[in-house]
mmCIF file of C-alpha atoms in Angstrom:
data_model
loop_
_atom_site.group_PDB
_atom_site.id
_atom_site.type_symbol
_atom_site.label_atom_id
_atom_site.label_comp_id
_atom_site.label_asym_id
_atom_site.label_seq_id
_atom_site.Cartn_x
_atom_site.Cartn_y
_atom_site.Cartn_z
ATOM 1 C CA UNK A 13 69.306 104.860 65.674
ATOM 2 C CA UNK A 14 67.039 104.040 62.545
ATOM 3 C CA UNK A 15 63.816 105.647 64.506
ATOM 4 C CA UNK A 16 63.220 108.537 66.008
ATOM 5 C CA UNK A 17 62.694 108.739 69.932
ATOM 6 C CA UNK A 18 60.820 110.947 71.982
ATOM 7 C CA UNK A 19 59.635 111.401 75.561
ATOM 8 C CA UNK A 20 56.584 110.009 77.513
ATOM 9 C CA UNK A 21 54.955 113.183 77.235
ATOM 10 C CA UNK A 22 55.341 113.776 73.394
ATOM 11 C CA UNK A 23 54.232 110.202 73.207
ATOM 12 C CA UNK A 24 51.281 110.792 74.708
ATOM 13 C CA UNK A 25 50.267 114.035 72.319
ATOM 14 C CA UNK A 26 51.411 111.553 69.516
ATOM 15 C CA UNK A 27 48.883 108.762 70.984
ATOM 16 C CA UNK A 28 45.858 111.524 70.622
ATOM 17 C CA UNK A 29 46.895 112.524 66.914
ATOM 18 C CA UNK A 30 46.518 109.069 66.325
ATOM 19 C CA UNK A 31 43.447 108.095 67.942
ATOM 20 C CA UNK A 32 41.404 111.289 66.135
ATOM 21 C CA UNK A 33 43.073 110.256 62.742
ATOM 22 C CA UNK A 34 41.469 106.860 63.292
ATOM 23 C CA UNK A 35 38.370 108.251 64.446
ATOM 24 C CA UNK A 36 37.903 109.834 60.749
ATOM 25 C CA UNK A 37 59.574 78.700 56.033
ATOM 26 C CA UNK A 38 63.015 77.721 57.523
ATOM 27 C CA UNK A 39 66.201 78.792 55.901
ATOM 28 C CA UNK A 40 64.350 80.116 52.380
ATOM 29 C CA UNK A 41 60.923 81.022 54.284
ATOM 30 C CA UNK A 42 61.081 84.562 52.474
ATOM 31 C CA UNK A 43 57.567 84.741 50.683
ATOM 32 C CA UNK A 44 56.356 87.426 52.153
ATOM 33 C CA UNK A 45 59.412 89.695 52.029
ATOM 34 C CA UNK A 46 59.089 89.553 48.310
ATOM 35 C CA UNK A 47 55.336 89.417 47.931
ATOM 36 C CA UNK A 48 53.230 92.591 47.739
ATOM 37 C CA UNK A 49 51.240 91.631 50.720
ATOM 38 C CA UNK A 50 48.578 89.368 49.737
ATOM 39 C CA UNK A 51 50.364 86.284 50.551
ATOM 40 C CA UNK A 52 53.320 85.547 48.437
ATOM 41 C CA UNK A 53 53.619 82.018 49.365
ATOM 42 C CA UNK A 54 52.184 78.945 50.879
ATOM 43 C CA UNK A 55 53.212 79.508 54.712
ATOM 44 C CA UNK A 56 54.535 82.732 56.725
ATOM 45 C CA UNK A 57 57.201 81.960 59.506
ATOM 46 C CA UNK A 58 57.257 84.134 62.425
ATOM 47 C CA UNK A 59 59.339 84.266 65.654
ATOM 48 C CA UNK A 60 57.605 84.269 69.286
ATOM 49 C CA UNK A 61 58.019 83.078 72.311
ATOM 50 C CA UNK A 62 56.267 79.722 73.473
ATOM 51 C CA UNK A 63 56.509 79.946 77.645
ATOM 52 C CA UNK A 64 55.214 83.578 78.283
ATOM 53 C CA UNK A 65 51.674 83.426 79.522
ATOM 54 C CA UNK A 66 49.730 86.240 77.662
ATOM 55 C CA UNK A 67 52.609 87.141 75.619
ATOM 56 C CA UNK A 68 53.439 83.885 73.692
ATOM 57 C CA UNK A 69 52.348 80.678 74.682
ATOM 58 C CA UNK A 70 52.009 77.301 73.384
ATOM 59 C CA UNK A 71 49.682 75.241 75.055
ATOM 60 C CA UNK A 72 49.017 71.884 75.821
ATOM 61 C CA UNK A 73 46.857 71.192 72.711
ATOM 62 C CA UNK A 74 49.363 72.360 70.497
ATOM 63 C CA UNK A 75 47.602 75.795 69.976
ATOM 64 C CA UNK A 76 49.756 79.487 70.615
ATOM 65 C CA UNK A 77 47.953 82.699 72.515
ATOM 66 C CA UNK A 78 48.930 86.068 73.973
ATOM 67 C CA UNK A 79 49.285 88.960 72.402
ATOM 68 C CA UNK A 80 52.228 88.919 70.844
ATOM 69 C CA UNK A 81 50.247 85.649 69.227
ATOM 70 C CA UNK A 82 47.558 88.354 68.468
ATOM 71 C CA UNK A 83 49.562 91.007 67.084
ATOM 72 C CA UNK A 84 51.480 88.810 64.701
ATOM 73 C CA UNK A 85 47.828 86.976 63.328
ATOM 74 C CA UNK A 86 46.665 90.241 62.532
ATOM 75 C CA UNK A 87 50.337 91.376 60.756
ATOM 76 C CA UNK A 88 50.028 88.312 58.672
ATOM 77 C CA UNK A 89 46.430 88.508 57.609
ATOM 78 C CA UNK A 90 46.775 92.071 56.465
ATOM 79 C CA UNK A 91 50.165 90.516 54.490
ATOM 80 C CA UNK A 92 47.909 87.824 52.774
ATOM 81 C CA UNK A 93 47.973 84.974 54.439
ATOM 82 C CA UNK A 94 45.767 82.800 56.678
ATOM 83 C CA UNK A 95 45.985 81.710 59.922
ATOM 84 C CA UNK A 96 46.941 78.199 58.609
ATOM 85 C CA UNK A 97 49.662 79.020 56.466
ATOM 86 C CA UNK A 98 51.385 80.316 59.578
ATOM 87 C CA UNK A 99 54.201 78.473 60.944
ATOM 88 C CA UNK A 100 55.373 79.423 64.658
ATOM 89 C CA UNK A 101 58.791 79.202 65.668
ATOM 90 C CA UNK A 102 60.151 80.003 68.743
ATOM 91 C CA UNK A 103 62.637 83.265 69.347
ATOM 92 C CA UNK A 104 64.645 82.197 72.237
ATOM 93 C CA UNK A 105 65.710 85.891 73.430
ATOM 94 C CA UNK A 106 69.571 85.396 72.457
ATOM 95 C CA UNK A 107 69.039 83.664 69.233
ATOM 96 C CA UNK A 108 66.501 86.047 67.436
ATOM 97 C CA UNK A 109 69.163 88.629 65.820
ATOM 98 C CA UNK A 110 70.409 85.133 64.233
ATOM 99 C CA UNK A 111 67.228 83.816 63.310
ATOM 100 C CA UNK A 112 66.769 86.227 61.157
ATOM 101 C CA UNK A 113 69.720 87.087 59.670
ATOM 102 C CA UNK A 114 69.558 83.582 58.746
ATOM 103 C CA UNK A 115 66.289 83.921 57.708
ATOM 104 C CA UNK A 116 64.741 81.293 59.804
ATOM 105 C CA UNK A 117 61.708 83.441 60.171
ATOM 106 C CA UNK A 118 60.100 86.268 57.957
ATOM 107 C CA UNK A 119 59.632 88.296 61.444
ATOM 108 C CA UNK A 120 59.989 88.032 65.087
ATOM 109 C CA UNK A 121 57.072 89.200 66.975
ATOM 110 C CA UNK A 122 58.528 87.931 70.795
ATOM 111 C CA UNK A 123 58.455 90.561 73.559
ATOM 112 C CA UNK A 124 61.363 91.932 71.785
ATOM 113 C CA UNK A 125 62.312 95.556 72.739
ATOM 114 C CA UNK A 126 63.851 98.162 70.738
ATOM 115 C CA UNK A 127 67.323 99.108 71.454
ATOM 116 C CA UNK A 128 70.200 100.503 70.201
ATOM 117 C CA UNK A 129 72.677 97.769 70.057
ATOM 118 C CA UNK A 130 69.682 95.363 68.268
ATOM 119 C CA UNK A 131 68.552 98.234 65.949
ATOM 120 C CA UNK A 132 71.845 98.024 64.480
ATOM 121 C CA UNK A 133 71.685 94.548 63.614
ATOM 122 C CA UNK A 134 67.788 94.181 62.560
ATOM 123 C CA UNK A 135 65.131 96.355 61.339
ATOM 124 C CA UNK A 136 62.208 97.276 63.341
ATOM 125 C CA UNK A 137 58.235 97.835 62.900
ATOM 126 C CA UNK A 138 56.064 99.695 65.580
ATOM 127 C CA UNK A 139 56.956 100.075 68.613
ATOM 128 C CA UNK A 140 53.557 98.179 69.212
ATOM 129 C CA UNK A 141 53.772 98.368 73.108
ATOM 130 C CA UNK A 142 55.255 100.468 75.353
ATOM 131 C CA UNK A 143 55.869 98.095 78.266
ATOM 132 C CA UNK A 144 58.032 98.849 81.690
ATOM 133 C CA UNK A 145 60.361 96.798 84.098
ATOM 134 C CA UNK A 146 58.124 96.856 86.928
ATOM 135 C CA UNK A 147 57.833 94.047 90.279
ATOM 136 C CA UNK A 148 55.210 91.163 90.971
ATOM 137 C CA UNK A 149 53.843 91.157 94.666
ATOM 138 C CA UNK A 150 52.192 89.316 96.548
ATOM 139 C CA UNK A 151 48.752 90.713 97.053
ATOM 140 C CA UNK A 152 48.379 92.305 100.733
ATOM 141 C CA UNK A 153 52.665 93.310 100.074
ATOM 142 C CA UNK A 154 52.539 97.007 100.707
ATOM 143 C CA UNK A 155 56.000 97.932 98.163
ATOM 144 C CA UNK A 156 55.317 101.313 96.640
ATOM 145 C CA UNK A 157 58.670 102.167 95.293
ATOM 146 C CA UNK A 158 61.974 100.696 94.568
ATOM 147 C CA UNK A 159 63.863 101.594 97.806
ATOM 148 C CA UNK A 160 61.543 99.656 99.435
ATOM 149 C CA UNK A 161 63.434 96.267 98.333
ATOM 150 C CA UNK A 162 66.332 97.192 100.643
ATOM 151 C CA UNK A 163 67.101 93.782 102.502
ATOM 152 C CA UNK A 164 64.056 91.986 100.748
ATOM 153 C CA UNK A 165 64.961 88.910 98.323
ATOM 154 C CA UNK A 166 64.302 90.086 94.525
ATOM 155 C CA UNK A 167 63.622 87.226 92.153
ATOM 156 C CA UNK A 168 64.331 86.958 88.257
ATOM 157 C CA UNK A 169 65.365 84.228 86.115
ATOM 158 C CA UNK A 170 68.889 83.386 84.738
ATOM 159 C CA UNK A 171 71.022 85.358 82.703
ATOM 160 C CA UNK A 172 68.188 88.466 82.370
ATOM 161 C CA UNK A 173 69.859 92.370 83.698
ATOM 162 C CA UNK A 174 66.486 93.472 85.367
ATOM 163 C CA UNK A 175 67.378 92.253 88.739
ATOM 164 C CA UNK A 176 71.079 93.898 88.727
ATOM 165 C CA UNK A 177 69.391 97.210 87.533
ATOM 166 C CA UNK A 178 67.175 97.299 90.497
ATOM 167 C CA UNK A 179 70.611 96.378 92.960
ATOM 168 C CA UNK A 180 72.428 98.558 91.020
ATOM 169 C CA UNK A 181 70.813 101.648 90.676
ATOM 170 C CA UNK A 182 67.942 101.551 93.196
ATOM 171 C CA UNK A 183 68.014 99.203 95.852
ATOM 172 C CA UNK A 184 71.578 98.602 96.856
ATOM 173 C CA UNK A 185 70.849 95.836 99.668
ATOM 174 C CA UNK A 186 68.298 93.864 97.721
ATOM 175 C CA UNK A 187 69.155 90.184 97.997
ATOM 176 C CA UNK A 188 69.181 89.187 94.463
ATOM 177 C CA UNK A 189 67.774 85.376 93.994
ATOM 178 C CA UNK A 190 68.106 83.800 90.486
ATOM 179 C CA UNK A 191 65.946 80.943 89.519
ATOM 180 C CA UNK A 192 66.136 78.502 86.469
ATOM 181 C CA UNK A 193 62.626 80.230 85.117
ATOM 182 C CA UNK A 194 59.549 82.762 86.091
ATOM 183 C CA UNK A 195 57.202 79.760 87.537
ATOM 184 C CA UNK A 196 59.964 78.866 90.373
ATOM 185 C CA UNK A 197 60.404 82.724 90.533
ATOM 186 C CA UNK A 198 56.492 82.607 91.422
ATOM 187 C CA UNK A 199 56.429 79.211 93.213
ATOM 188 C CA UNK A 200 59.119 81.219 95.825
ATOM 189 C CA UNK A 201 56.591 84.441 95.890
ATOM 190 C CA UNK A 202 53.840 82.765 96.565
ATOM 191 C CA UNK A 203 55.363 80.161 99.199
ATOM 192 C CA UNK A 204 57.409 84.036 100.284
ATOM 193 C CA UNK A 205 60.610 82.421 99.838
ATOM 194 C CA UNK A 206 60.856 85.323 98.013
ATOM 195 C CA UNK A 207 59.843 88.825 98.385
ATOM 196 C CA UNK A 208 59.423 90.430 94.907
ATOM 197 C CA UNK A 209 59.904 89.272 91.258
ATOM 198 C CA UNK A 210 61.117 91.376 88.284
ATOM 199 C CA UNK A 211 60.914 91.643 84.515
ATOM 200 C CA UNK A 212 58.653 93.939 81.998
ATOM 201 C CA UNK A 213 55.132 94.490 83.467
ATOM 202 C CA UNK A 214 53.567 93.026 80.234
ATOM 203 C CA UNK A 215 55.127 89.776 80.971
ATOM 204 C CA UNK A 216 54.102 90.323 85.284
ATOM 205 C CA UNK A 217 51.029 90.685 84.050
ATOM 206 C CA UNK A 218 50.512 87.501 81.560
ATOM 207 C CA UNK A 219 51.721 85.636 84.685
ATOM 208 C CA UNK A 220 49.459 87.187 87.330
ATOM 209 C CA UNK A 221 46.486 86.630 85.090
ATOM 210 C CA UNK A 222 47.049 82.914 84.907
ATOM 211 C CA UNK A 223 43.780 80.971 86.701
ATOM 212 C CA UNK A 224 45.630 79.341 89.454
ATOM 213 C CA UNK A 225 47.135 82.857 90.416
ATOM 214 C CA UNK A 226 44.183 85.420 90.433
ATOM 215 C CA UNK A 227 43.802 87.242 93.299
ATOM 216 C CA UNK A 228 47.533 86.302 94.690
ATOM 217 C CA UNK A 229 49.911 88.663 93.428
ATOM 218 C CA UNK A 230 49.820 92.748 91.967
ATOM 219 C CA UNK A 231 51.502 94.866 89.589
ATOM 220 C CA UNK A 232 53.609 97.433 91.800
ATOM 221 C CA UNK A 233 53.368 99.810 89.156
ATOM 222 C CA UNK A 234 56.531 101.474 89.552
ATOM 223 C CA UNK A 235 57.594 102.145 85.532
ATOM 224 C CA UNK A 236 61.143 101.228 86.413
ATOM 225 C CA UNK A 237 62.352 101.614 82.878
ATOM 226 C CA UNK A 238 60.701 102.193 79.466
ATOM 227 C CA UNK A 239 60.677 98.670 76.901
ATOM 228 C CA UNK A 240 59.260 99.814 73.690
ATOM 229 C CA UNK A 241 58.682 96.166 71.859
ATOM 230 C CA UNK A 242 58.931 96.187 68.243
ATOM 231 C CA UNK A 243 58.807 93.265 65.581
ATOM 232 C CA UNK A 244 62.241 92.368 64.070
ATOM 233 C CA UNK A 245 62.407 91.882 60.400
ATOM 234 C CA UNK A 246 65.556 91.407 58.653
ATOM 235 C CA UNK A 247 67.591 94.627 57.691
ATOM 236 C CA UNK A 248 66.464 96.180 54.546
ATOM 237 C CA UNK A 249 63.782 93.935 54.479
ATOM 238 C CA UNK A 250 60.631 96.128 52.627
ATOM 239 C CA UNK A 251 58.303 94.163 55.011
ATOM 240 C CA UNK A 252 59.154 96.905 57.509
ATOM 241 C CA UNK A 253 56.365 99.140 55.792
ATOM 242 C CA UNK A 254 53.937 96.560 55.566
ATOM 243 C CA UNK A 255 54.012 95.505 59.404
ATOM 244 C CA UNK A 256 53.652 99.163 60.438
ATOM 245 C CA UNK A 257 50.487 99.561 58.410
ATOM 246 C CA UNK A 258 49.370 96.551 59.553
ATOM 247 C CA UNK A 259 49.786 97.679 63.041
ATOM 248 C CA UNK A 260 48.161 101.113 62.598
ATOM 249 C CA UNK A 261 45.221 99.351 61.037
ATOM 250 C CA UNK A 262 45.116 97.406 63.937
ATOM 251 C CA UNK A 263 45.080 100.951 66.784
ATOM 252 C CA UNK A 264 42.683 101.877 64.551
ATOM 253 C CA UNK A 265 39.809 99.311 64.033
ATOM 254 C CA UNK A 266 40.203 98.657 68.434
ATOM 255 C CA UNK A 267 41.782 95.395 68.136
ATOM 256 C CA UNK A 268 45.138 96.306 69.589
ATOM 257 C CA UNK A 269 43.276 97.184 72.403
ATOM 258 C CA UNK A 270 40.722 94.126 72.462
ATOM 259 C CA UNK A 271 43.799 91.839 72.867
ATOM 260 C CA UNK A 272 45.126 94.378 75.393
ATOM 261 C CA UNK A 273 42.323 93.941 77.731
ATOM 262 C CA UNK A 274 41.646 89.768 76.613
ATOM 263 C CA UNK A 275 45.447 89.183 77.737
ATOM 264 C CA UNK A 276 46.116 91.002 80.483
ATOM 265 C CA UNK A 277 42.819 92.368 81.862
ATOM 266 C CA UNK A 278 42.915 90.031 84.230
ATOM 267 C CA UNK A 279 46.003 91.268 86.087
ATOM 268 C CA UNK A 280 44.661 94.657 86.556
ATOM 269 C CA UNK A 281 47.531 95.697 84.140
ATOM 270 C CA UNK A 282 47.588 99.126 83.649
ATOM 271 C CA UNK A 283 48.700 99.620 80.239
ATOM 272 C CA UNK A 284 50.347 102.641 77.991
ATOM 273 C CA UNK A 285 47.964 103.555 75.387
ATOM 274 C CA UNK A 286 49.481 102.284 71.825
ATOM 275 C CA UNK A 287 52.575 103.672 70.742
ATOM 276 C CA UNK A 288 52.891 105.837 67.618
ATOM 277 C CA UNK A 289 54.774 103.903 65.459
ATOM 278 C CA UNK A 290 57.712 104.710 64.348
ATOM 279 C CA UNK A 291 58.486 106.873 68.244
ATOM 280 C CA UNK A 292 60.484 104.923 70.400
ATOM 281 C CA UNK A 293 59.644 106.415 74.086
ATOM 282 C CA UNK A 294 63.020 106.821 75.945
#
């Protein structure tokens, strides 16, 4: 591993340090890996996802939100460059070690979490958010721990692990259901076709905070495994330095934690406080 890792607990005395320190182009799209950060080109590409509420989202009108949107405005500004010269691509989850090895995208800010098979193959900046596979219920459900799934239909979409985790290592007799995508995963939760959904609590929560679902479903809260999400850059790329200042500037002035709140307030999501960068949190 290319960064160090450390426990929840030394996290959290690494959190504190921080907080008093503060309190005193497709294919060639490579402008800002060569720049000195004040904008070395006419556009920045970066990598997110497009169909995550309150992570990354393109909407109707064209427009992108969440706050992985957030995080990578606020990277790019403090590299030089406007909100207008940023183009957004999306990072489908098994294309974004291609993407930018290719260098289809400068970075990939896209609910991607650091691991060690991936941190072999890209670079990484932050961790930025220390997120955990947690469960969606519905509101007056009464699940307080993973056992508690035994013989109750678990939800997640196609092709993702979180599901199998749960069946495998905590709730043998779950009855694992596997829809197309997260909406049909909620469609059958609310409708209790299903019982329970699963996936990282950051993206539970973007979903729960949607209008047409306040007040239905709940975070279980159950921190069923640590996801420590990071922003890819291509390896060896100097733009590694540059993101990680960016994102210490941004714990520091309070706007990590603005869009924190702005994003997934709504959901009641109880989040980590920001990561130190640099300290994955096994």
């Amino acid at each position: 591993m290319k960064l160090r890792k450390v426990t929840a607990a030394a996290a959290t005395a690494l959190v504190l340090s921080l907080t008093a320190t503060a309190c005193g182009g497709d294919g060639d799209s490579d402008s800002a890996d060569t720049g000195s950060g004040s904008g070395g080109g006419d556009k920045i590409t970066i990598g997110v996802k497009i169909d995550q509420p309150g992570i990354g989202q393109k909407t109707a009108d064209g427009t992108y939100e969440g706050f992985d949107i957030d995080v990578a405005t606020y990277v790019a500004k403090e590299l030089g460059y406007t909100e207008d010269q940023i183009e957004w691509k999306e990072a489908k989850s098994a294309d974004r070690e291609t993407m930018l090895d290719r260098g289809d995208v400068d970075f990939i800010a896209a609910s991607y979490s650091i691991t060690d098979e991936r941190d072999q193959k890209v670079d990484f900046a932050g961790p930025y958010l220390l997120a955990h596979q947690d469960l969606l219920i519905r509101a007056d459900d009464n699940i307080t721990k993973g056992e508690d799934l035994n013989g109750k239909k678990l939800c997640s979409v196609t092709g993702s692990t979180s599901a199998q985790n749960v069946k495998d290592d905590i709730a043998p007799q779950a009855q694992l259901q596997e829809y197309g995508g997260y909406s049909e995963c909620l469609t059958g939760l609310e409708n209790k076709v299903v019982d329970a959904l699963t996936t990282d609590d950051s993206i539970l929560a973007g979903y729960a905070a949607q209008e047409q679902f306040k007040g239905k479903f709940k975070l279980a809260g159950l921190k069923l495994s640590n996801e420590n999400y990071g922003i890819g850059v291509k390896e060896g790329s100097d733009l590694k330095a540059k993101i990680n200042t960016a994102l210490e500037k941004m714990v520091e002035d309070g706007s990590w934690e603005e869009s924190v709140k702005a994003n997934f307030g709504p959901a009641n999501y109880k989040n980590e406080p920001a990561p130190k960068i640099g300290q994955i949190v096994e």
